[in-house]
């Protein structure tokens, strides 16, 4: 909200700004047509100064949020494919923005070099640990270490033979959640008390992480994410149970409602109500036309199909524990 009473909403992945004159921040925030209920874990910090929006990512929180690929606009993705928002952001910033200037062979080589350095650092640490054990008279772990070395050698051979699909996907400019269509962002790396190193994203100063002199300025965690060397972040879970509405039991007399067990089901917190509806329809063996007439409720309120379990938990359930959902036919479709 500026000094003139106007509030702006920013799209952080595209740099788009929409301004609402003569509307306060609270007014825009509570307008569900503009700002629909949506619960997302905090995965970045935001500050606003001198007309710019600054997004800060840290290794402890950047990977906390995810979404289904189709909900982010990828119409070719499988229904179950999820994308981590922080991973997508880092890969877009460090690779996706520079596809026209990056060399695929150099980038694949950079990944191999970084992975080799990580392995060497680990081996040095293991060697130091072994020396400490021997100095203390502890001979345990010798067999385990040998097995680990043999396994690592075998895995390295396979890695050298296998194509780098992740990097090649990026080089082929496949669908990305964050493409920064309307902006040219600037990135600043900082670590502890070290001086920040600003790098401008532009045609005159492209960012090429395949170059060692550039990659050394990138935090280890961000470089590993960009080169797909980090393990995939795990999905946070939520529990829910679903049953027929008490006042709608007669609507389902031709269906075996007992097929849906009254036990809590664990699912990703990003699971959408659309998937819950499909789960109910599959259990009741409904045909495709009737399932469109199903609606899911929480505390008597009809839920939109794109709402996630996290959103339902935060804005509708609000009790903690397993979320209790109900289903019925739409009132306009049942008489």
XYZ file of C-alpha atoms in Angstrom:
335
model
C 0.000 0.000 0.000
C 1.516 3.343 -1.037
C 1.236 6.829 0.434
C -1.671 7.647 -1.901
C -3.951 4.857 -0.626
C -3.450 2.471 -3.548
C -2.618 -1.202 -3.019
C -0.572 -3.271 -5.474
C -0.547 -7.046 -5.864
C 2.617 -8.618 -7.265
C 3.002 -11.891 -9.157
C 6.424 -12.965 -7.919
C 7.120 -15.448 -10.720
C 6.402 -13.046 -13.559
C 7.107 -9.645 -12.082
C 3.581 -8.486 -12.914
C 1.977 -5.791 -10.792
C -1.730 -4.981 -10.526
C -2.720 -1.820 -8.687
C -6.068 -1.082 -7.026
C -6.500 2.690 -6.533
C -8.187 3.976 -3.386
C -8.312 0.529 -1.762
C -6.568 -0.274 1.490
C -4.348 -3.293 2.017
C -6.903 -4.924 4.343
C -9.695 -4.318 1.847
C -7.792 -6.028 -0.984
C -6.572 -8.799 1.316
C -10.119 -9.678 2.397
C -11.624 -9.480 -1.115
C -11.963 -13.163 -2.034
C -12.402 -12.333 -5.705
C -8.887 -10.893 -5.703
C -7.282 -12.887 -2.930
C -9.027 -16.247 -2.726
C -8.422 -18.393 0.391
C -5.207 -20.336 -0.152
C -2.894 -21.831 2.477
C 0.753 -22.122 1.419
C 3.689 -22.713 3.789
C 6.015 -19.745 4.055
C 8.851 -20.562 1.657
C 10.382 -17.106 1.118
C 10.715 -13.746 2.839
C 9.535 -10.559 1.177
C 10.503 -6.929 1.532
C 9.482 -3.843 -0.431
C 11.635 -0.797 -0.822
C 12.420 1.863 -3.423
C 9.680 0.574 -5.717
C 11.061 -2.947 -5.890
C 9.980 -6.249 -4.405
C 12.769 -8.347 -2.902
C 12.278 -12.111 -2.512
C 14.708 -13.907 -0.187
C 15.213 -17.675 -0.305
C 17.066 -19.618 2.393
C 18.106 -23.296 2.512
C 15.977 -23.971 5.601
C 12.646 -22.847 4.143
C 12.819 -22.620 0.336
C 11.527 -26.178 -0.249
C 8.469 -26.071 2.051
C 5.797 -25.422 -0.604
C 4.649 -27.461 -3.578
C 1.763 -27.683 -6.020
C 0.449 -30.002 -8.689
C 1.978 -29.268 -12.086
C -1.416 -29.006 -13.763
C -2.478 -26.365 -11.222
C 0.578 -24.325 -12.203
C -0.431 -24.373 -15.842
C 1.261 -27.468 -17.258
C -1.502 -29.068 -19.300
C 0.765 -31.930 -20.418
C 1.621 -33.174 -16.931
C 0.232 -36.283 -15.259
C -2.401 -35.566 -12.603
C -0.083 -36.791 -9.844
C 3.035 -34.816 -10.805
C 3.942 -32.260 -8.135
C 6.398 -29.384 -8.404
C 8.262 -27.847 -5.490
C 7.910 -24.079 -5.730
C 11.335 -23.316 -4.253
C 13.117 -25.797 -6.514
C 11.308 -24.371 -9.541
C 12.254 -20.835 -8.521
C 15.960 -21.625 -8.043
C 16.194 -23.551 -11.315
C 14.397 -20.751 -13.149
C 16.743 -18.112 -11.743
C 20.002 -19.988 -12.279
C 19.250 -21.881 -15.496
C 15.823 -21.179 -16.995
C 16.478 -17.469 -17.609
C 19.697 -18.196 -19.482
C 18.770 -21.011 -21.842
C 19.770 -18.930 -24.867
C 23.325 -18.397 -23.617
C 24.087 -21.643 -21.782
C 25.935 -24.464 -23.496
C 24.416 -27.882 -22.767
C 27.730 -29.759 -22.886
C 29.358 -27.278 -20.504
C 26.388 -27.412 -18.143
C 26.366 -31.215 -18.020
C 30.120 -31.086 -17.415
C 29.619 -28.574 -14.614
C 27.159 -30.896 -12.919
C 29.652 -33.757 -13.166
C 32.461 -31.585 -11.754
C 30.330 -30.337 -8.847
C 29.168 -33.874 -8.046
C 32.793 -35.075 -8.103
C 33.846 -32.292 -5.748
C 30.993 -33.154 -3.381
C 32.168 -36.795 -3.421
C 35.788 -35.805 -2.745
C 34.748 -33.562 0.153
C 32.711 -36.431 1.615
C 35.619 -38.853 1.247
C 37.955 -36.407 3.003
C 35.477 -36.043 5.870
C 35.113 -39.834 6.113
C 38.901 -40.192 6.135
C 39.209 -37.656 8.969
C 36.491 -39.485 10.901
C 38.306 -42.794 10.372
C 41.544 -41.274 11.678
C 39.722 -40.041 14.768
C 38.266 -43.505 15.355
C 41.657 -45.188 14.962
C 43.301 -42.663 17.260
C 40.712 -43.590 19.857
C 41.314 -47.317 19.371
C 37.951 -47.906 17.691
C 38.240 -50.314 14.744
C 34.517 -50.560 14.093
C 33.129 -49.422 10.799
C 36.010 -50.649 8.591
C 33.926 -53.183 6.678
C 31.086 -50.686 6.278
C 33.476 -48.100 4.841
C 34.841 -50.550 2.270
C 31.358 -51.481 1.160
C 30.483 -47.822 0.860
C 33.523 -47.202 -1.374
C 32.633 -50.106 -3.634
C 29.047 -48.906 -3.921
C 30.114 -45.347 -4.723
C 32.465 -46.555 -7.449
C 29.721 -48.606 -9.063
C 27.258 -45.717 -8.905
C 29.785 -43.338 -10.477
C 30.222 -45.665 -13.433
C 26.471 -45.668 -14.010
C 26.291 -41.888 -13.679
C 28.916 -41.453 -16.385
C 26.949 -43.659 -18.753
C 23.495 -42.169 -18.119
C 22.257 -39.018 -19.918
C 21.578 -36.000 -17.740
C 17.829 -35.796 -18.246
C 17.197 -33.029 -15.710
C 19.690 -30.614 -17.256
C 18.617 -31.507 -20.797
C 14.976 -30.897 -19.902
C 15.931 -27.423 -18.762
C 18.020 -26.812 -21.872
C 15.074 -27.852 -24.064
C 12.995 -25.115 -22.379
C 10.333 -27.496 -21.113
C 7.428 -26.163 -19.081
C 8.600 -24.180 -16.078
C 6.381 -22.870 -13.316
C 8.410 -19.662 -13.093
C 9.415 -18.017 -16.363
C 9.630 -14.301 -15.449
C 7.823 -13.364 -18.652
C 7.408 -9.684 -17.808
C 10.555 -8.970 -15.817
C 14.334 -9.193 -15.688
C 15.106 -9.955 -12.024
C 18.369 -9.375 -10.234
C 19.854 -11.913 -7.874
C 22.077 -11.284 -4.868
C 23.912 -14.061 -3.076
C 24.933 -13.618 0.536
C 26.345 -15.877 3.204
C 26.596 -15.025 6.862
C 28.723 -11.914 7.358
C 30.295 -12.158 3.907
C 29.763 -9.278 1.532
C 26.844 -9.796 -0.851
C 27.645 -10.367 -4.501
C 25.049 -8.836 -6.838
C 24.623 -10.362 -10.285
C 22.420 -8.689 -12.880
C 20.250 -10.852 -15.132
C 20.485 -9.258 -18.563
C 21.754 -9.962 -22.047
C 24.928 -7.996 -21.318
C 25.718 -9.910 -18.119
C 24.370 -13.465 -18.485
C 24.706 -15.821 -15.542
C 26.575 -18.972 -16.584
C 26.907 -21.418 -13.686
C 28.862 -23.796 -15.913
C 31.832 -21.451 -15.388
C 33.758 -22.256 -12.157
C 34.495 -18.568 -11.513
C 30.745 -17.876 -11.526
C 29.619 -21.063 -9.762
C 31.926 -20.361 -6.813
C 29.780 -17.332 -5.942
C 26.592 -19.412 -5.790
C 25.687 -20.925 -2.378
C 26.251 -24.686 -2.317
C 22.598 -25.491 -1.650
C 21.377 -23.322 -4.543
C 23.943 -24.729 -6.977
C 22.986 -28.289 -6.033
C 19.299 -27.507 -6.554
C 19.942 -25.851 -9.911
C 21.993 -28.820 -11.150
C 19.510 -31.340 -9.745
C 22.030 -32.777 -7.290
C 19.787 -32.427 -4.235
C 17.307 -35.135 -3.192
C 13.696 -34.353 -3.987
C 12.004 -32.596 -1.028
C 9.431 -34.739 0.741
C 5.753 -33.776 0.665
C 4.084 -32.644 3.882
C 1.007 -34.701 4.751
C -2.491 -34.147 6.080
C -5.114 -36.598 7.308
C -8.751 -36.521 6.297
C -11.868 -38.679 6.334
C -14.927 -38.352 4.137
C -18.517 -39.529 4.629
C -21.935 -38.918 3.113
C -23.841 -35.915 4.504
C -26.395 -37.050 7.076
C -29.218 -35.216 5.304
C -28.236 -36.719 1.941
C -28.118 -40.445 2.784
C -31.229 -41.187 0.727
C -29.577 -39.687 -2.345
C -27.061 -42.533 -2.280
C -29.377 -45.456 -1.614
C -28.283 -47.028 -4.916
C -24.609 -46.862 -3.934
C -22.540 -48.820 -1.442
C -21.475 -45.972 0.848
C -19.749 -48.485 3.131
C -17.081 -48.812 0.425
C -15.593 -45.609 1.832
C -14.069 -46.624 5.152
C -14.487 -44.213 8.041
C -10.782 -44.159 8.773
C -8.417 -41.264 8.301
C -6.534 -41.195 5.013
C -3.081 -39.616 4.761
C -2.393 -37.520 1.666
C -0.180 -34.619 0.548
C -1.405 -31.292 1.929
C -1.581 -29.990 -1.644
C -4.163 -32.647 -2.549
C -7.097 -30.837 -4.134
C -10.790 -31.275 -3.420
C -11.150 -32.342 -7.051
C -9.053 -35.401 -6.219
C -11.137 -36.049 -3.096
C -14.283 -35.902 -5.220
C -12.769 -38.338 -7.723
C -11.757 -40.624 -4.849
C -15.367 -40.704 -3.617
C -16.730 -41.294 -7.127
C -14.289 -44.140 -7.739
C -15.172 -45.830 -4.447
C -18.893 -45.530 -5.205
C -18.293 -46.700 -8.801
C -20.033 -43.688 -10.320
C -19.941 -43.018 -14.032
C -18.167 -39.924 -15.322
C -21.329 -37.869 -15.809
C -22.610 -38.305 -12.245
C -19.294 -37.542 -10.587
C -19.547 -33.992 -11.940
C -22.660 -33.581 -9.770
C -20.817 -34.484 -6.575
C -19.748 -31.748 -4.203
C -17.514 -31.882 -1.145
C -18.278 -29.943 2.034
C -16.565 -29.049 5.299
C -18.644 -27.782 8.215
C -21.571 -27.466 5.806
C -19.719 -25.171 3.386
C -19.267 -26.280 -0.211
C -15.601 -26.392 -1.180
C -14.196 -25.273 -4.513
C -12.528 -28.058 -6.446
C -9.146 -26.332 -6.634
C -8.899 -25.857 -2.852
C -6.125 -27.922 -1.275
C -6.364 -29.860 1.986
C -4.042 -27.235 3.492
C -6.479 -24.482 2.517
C -9.471 -26.416 3.874
C -7.602 -27.071 7.118
C -6.678 -23.405 7.590
C -9.888 -21.682 6.490
C -12.742 -24.172 6.983
C -11.840 -27.011 9.371
C -9.724 -25.057 11.886
C -9.768 -27.814 14.534
C -6.515 -29.650 14.032
C -6.286 -33.411 13.615
C -7.934 -35.246 10.739
C -10.061 -33.025 8.496
C -13.660 -34.231 8.304
C -15.228 -33.872 4.867
C -18.686 -34.764 3.589
C -20.150 -35.384 0.149
C -23.544 -35.028 -1.491
C -25.073 -34.288 -4.871
C -25.323 -30.630 -5.887
C -28.648 -29.199 -4.772
C -29.535 -28.128 -8.318
C -28.949 -31.618 -9.677
C -30.970 -33.624 -7.128
C -34.710 -33.534 -6.640
